[in-house]
mmCIF file of C-alpha atoms in Angstrom:
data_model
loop_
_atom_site.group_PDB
_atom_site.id
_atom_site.type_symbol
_atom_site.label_atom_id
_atom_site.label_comp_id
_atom_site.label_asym_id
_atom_site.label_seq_id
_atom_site.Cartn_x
_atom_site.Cartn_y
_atom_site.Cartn_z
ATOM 1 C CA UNK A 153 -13.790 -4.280 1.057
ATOM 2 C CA UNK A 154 -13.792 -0.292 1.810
ATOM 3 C CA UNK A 155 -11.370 1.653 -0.595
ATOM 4 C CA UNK A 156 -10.518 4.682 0.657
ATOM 5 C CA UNK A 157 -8.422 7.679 -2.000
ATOM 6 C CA UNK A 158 -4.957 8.703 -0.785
ATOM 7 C CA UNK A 159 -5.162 10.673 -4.106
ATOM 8 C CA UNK A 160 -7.533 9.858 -7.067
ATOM 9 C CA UNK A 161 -4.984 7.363 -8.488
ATOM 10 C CA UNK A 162 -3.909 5.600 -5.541
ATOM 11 C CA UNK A 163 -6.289 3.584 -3.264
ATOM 12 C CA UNK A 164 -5.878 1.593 0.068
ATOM 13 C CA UNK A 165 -7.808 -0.852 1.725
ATOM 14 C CA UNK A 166 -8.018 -3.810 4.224
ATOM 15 C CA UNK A 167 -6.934 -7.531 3.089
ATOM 16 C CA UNK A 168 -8.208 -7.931 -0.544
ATOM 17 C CA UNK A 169 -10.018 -11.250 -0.973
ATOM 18 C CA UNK A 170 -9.803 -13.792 -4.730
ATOM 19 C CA UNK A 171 -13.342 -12.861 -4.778
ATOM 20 C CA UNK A 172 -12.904 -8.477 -4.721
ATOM 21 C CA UNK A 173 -10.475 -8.721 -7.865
ATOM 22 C CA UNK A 174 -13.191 -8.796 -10.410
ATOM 23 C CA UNK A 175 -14.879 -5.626 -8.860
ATOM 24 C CA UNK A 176 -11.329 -4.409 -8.521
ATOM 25 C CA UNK A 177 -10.810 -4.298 -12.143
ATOM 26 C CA UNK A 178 -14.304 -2.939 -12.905
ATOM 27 C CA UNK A 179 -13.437 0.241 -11.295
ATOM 28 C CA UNK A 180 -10.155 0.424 -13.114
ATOM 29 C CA UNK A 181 -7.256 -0.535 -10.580
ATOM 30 C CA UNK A 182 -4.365 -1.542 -12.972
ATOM 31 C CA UNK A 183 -2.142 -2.906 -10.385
ATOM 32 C CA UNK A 184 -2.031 -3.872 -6.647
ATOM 33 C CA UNK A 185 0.864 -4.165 -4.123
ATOM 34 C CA UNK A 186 0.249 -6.579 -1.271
ATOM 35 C CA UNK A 187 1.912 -5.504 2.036
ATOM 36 C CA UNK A 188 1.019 -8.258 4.052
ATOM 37 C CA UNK A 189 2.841 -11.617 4.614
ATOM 38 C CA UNK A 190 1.134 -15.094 4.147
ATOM 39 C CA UNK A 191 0.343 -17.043 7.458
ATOM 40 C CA UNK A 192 -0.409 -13.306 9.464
ATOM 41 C CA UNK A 193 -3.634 -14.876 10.521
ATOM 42 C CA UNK A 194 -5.758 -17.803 10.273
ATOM 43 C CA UNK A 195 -8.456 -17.999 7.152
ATOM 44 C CA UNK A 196 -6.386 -15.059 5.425
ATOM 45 C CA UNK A 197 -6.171 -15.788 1.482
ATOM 46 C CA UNK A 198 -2.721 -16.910 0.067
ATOM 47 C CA UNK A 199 -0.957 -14.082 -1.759
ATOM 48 C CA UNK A 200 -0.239 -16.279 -4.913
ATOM 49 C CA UNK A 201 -4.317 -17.297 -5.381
ATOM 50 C CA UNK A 202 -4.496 -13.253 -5.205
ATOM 51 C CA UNK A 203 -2.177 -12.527 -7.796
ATOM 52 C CA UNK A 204 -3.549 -15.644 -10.089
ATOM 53 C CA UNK A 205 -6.795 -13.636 -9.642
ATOM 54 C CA UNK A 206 -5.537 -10.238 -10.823
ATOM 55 C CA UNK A 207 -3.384 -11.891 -13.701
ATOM 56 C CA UNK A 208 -6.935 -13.470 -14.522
ATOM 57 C CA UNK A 209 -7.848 -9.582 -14.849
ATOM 58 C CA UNK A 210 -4.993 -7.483 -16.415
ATOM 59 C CA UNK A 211 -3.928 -6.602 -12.807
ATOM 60 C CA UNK A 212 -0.404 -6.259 -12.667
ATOM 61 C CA UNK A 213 0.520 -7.834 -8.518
ATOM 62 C CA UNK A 214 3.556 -7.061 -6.610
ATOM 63 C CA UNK A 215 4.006 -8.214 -2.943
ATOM 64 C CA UNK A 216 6.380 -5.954 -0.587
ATOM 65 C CA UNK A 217 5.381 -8.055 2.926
ATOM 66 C CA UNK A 218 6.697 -6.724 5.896
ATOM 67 C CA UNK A 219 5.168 -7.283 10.129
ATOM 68 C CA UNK A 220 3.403 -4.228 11.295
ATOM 69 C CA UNK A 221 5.939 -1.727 12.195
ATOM 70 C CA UNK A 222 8.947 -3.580 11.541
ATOM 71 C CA UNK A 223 9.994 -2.474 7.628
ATOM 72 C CA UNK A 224 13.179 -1.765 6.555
ATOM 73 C CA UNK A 225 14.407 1.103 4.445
ATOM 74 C CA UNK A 226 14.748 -1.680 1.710
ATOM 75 C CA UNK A 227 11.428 -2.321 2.481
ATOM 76 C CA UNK A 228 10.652 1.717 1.841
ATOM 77 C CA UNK A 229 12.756 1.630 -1.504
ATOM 78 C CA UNK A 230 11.096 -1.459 -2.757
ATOM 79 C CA UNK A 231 7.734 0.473 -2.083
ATOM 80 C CA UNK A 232 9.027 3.505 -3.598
ATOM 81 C CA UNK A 233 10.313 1.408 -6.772
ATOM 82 C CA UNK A 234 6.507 -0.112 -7.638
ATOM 83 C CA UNK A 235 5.314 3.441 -6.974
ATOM 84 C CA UNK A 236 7.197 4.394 -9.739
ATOM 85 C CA UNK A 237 6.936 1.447 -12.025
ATOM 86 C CA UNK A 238 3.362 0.473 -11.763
ATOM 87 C CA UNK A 239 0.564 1.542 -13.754
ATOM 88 C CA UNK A 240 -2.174 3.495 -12.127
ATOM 89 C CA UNK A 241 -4.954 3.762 -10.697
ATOM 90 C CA UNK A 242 -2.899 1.275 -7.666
ATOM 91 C CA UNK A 243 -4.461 -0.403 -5.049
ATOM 92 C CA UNK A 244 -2.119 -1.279 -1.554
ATOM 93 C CA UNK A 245 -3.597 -3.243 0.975
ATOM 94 C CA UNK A 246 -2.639 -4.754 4.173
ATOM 95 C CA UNK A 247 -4.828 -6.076 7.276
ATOM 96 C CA UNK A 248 -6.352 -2.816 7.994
ATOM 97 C CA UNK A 249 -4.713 -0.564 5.403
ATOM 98 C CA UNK A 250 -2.407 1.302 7.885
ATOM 99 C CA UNK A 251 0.907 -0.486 7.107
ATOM 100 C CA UNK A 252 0.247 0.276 3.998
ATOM 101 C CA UNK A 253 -0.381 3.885 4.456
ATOM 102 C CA UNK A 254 2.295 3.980 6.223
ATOM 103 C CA UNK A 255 4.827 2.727 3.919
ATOM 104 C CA UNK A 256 3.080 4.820 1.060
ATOM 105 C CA UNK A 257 4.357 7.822 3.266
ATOM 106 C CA UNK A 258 8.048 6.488 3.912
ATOM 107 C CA UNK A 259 7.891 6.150 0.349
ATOM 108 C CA UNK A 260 6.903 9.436 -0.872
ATOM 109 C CA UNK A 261 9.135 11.494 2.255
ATOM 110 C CA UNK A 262 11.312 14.285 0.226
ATOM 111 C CA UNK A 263 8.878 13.602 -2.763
ATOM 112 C CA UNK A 264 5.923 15.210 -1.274
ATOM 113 C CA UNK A 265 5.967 17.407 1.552
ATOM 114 C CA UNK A 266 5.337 15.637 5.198
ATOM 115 C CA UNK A 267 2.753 18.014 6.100
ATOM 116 C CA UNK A 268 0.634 16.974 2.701
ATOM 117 C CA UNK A 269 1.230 13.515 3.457
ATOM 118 C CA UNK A 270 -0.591 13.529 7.227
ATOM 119 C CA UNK A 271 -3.688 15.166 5.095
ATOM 120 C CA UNK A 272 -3.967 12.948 2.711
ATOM 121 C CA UNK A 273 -3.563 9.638 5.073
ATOM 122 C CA UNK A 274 -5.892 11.905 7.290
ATOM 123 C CA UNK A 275 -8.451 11.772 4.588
ATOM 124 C CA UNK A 276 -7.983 8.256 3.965
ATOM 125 C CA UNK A 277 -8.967 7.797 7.592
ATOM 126 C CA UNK A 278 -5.335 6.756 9.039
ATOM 127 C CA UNK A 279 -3.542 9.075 11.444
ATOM 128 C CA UNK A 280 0.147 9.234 10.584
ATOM 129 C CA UNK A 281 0.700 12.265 13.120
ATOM 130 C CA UNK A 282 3.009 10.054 15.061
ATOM 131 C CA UNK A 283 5.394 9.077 12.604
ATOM 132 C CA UNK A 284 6.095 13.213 11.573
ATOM 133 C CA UNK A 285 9.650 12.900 12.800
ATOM 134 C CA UNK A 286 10.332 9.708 10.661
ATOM 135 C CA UNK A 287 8.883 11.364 8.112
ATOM 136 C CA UNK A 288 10.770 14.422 8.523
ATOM 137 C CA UNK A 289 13.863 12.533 8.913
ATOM 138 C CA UNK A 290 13.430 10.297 5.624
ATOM 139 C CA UNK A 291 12.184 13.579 3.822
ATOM 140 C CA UNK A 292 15.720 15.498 5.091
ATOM 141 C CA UNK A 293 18.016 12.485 3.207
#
């Protein structure tokens, strides 16, 4: 599991597995969002033995699953929601960690501007520059 800092209180990774949640809560995380729908792919771990896991730990879980590319602005505002209700430092993860990027930045459009956004998903290793105009857009409402 690589974690990779979209600021120092909000982390992203790949799928996270039963076994990372210990060394999760070793390095703080107080809460996870799961991004990623049971039954994407063969041999992926069930989202409920994940959240068992964390509960085991003091992790607070929420899972917002959506398919690659295809949320919905409820999607965005369910996002945005945990954002603002979970405790910190948060860890989101997906498959790879760009769905979940990406939704981060749908999330926080009009809350932080776009151009910060790209940089900081730049940083993180994920290259948003292609959804600037949805950004823009969601940041303009």
């Amino acid at each position: 599991m690589e974690l990779k800092s979209l600021s120092p209180d909000l982390l992203v990774t790949g799928q996270v597995s039963v076994g990372d949640i210990a060394a999760l809560a070793a390095r703080g995380v107080r809460a996870i969002i799961n991004n990623r729908p049971d039954g994407e792919s063969m041999g992926q771990p069930l989202s409920a033995d994940i959240e068992r896991a964390a509960a085991d730990q003091g992790i607070v879980f929420r899972t917002i699953p959506f398919t690659s590319g295809r949320q919905t602005m409820a999607d965005v505002e369910a996002f945005r929601a945990a954002l603002d209700e979970l405790p910190r430092p948060l860890l989101m993860y997906c498959r790879t960690g760009m769905r979940s990027t990406s939704i981060w930045a749908m999330a926080e459009a009009g809350r932080t501007p776009v151009e910060d956004l790209l940089r900081m998903a730049a940083g993180a290793g994920y290259d948003l520059s292609p959804m600037q105009p949805v950004l823009q857009a969601l940041a303009a409402r």
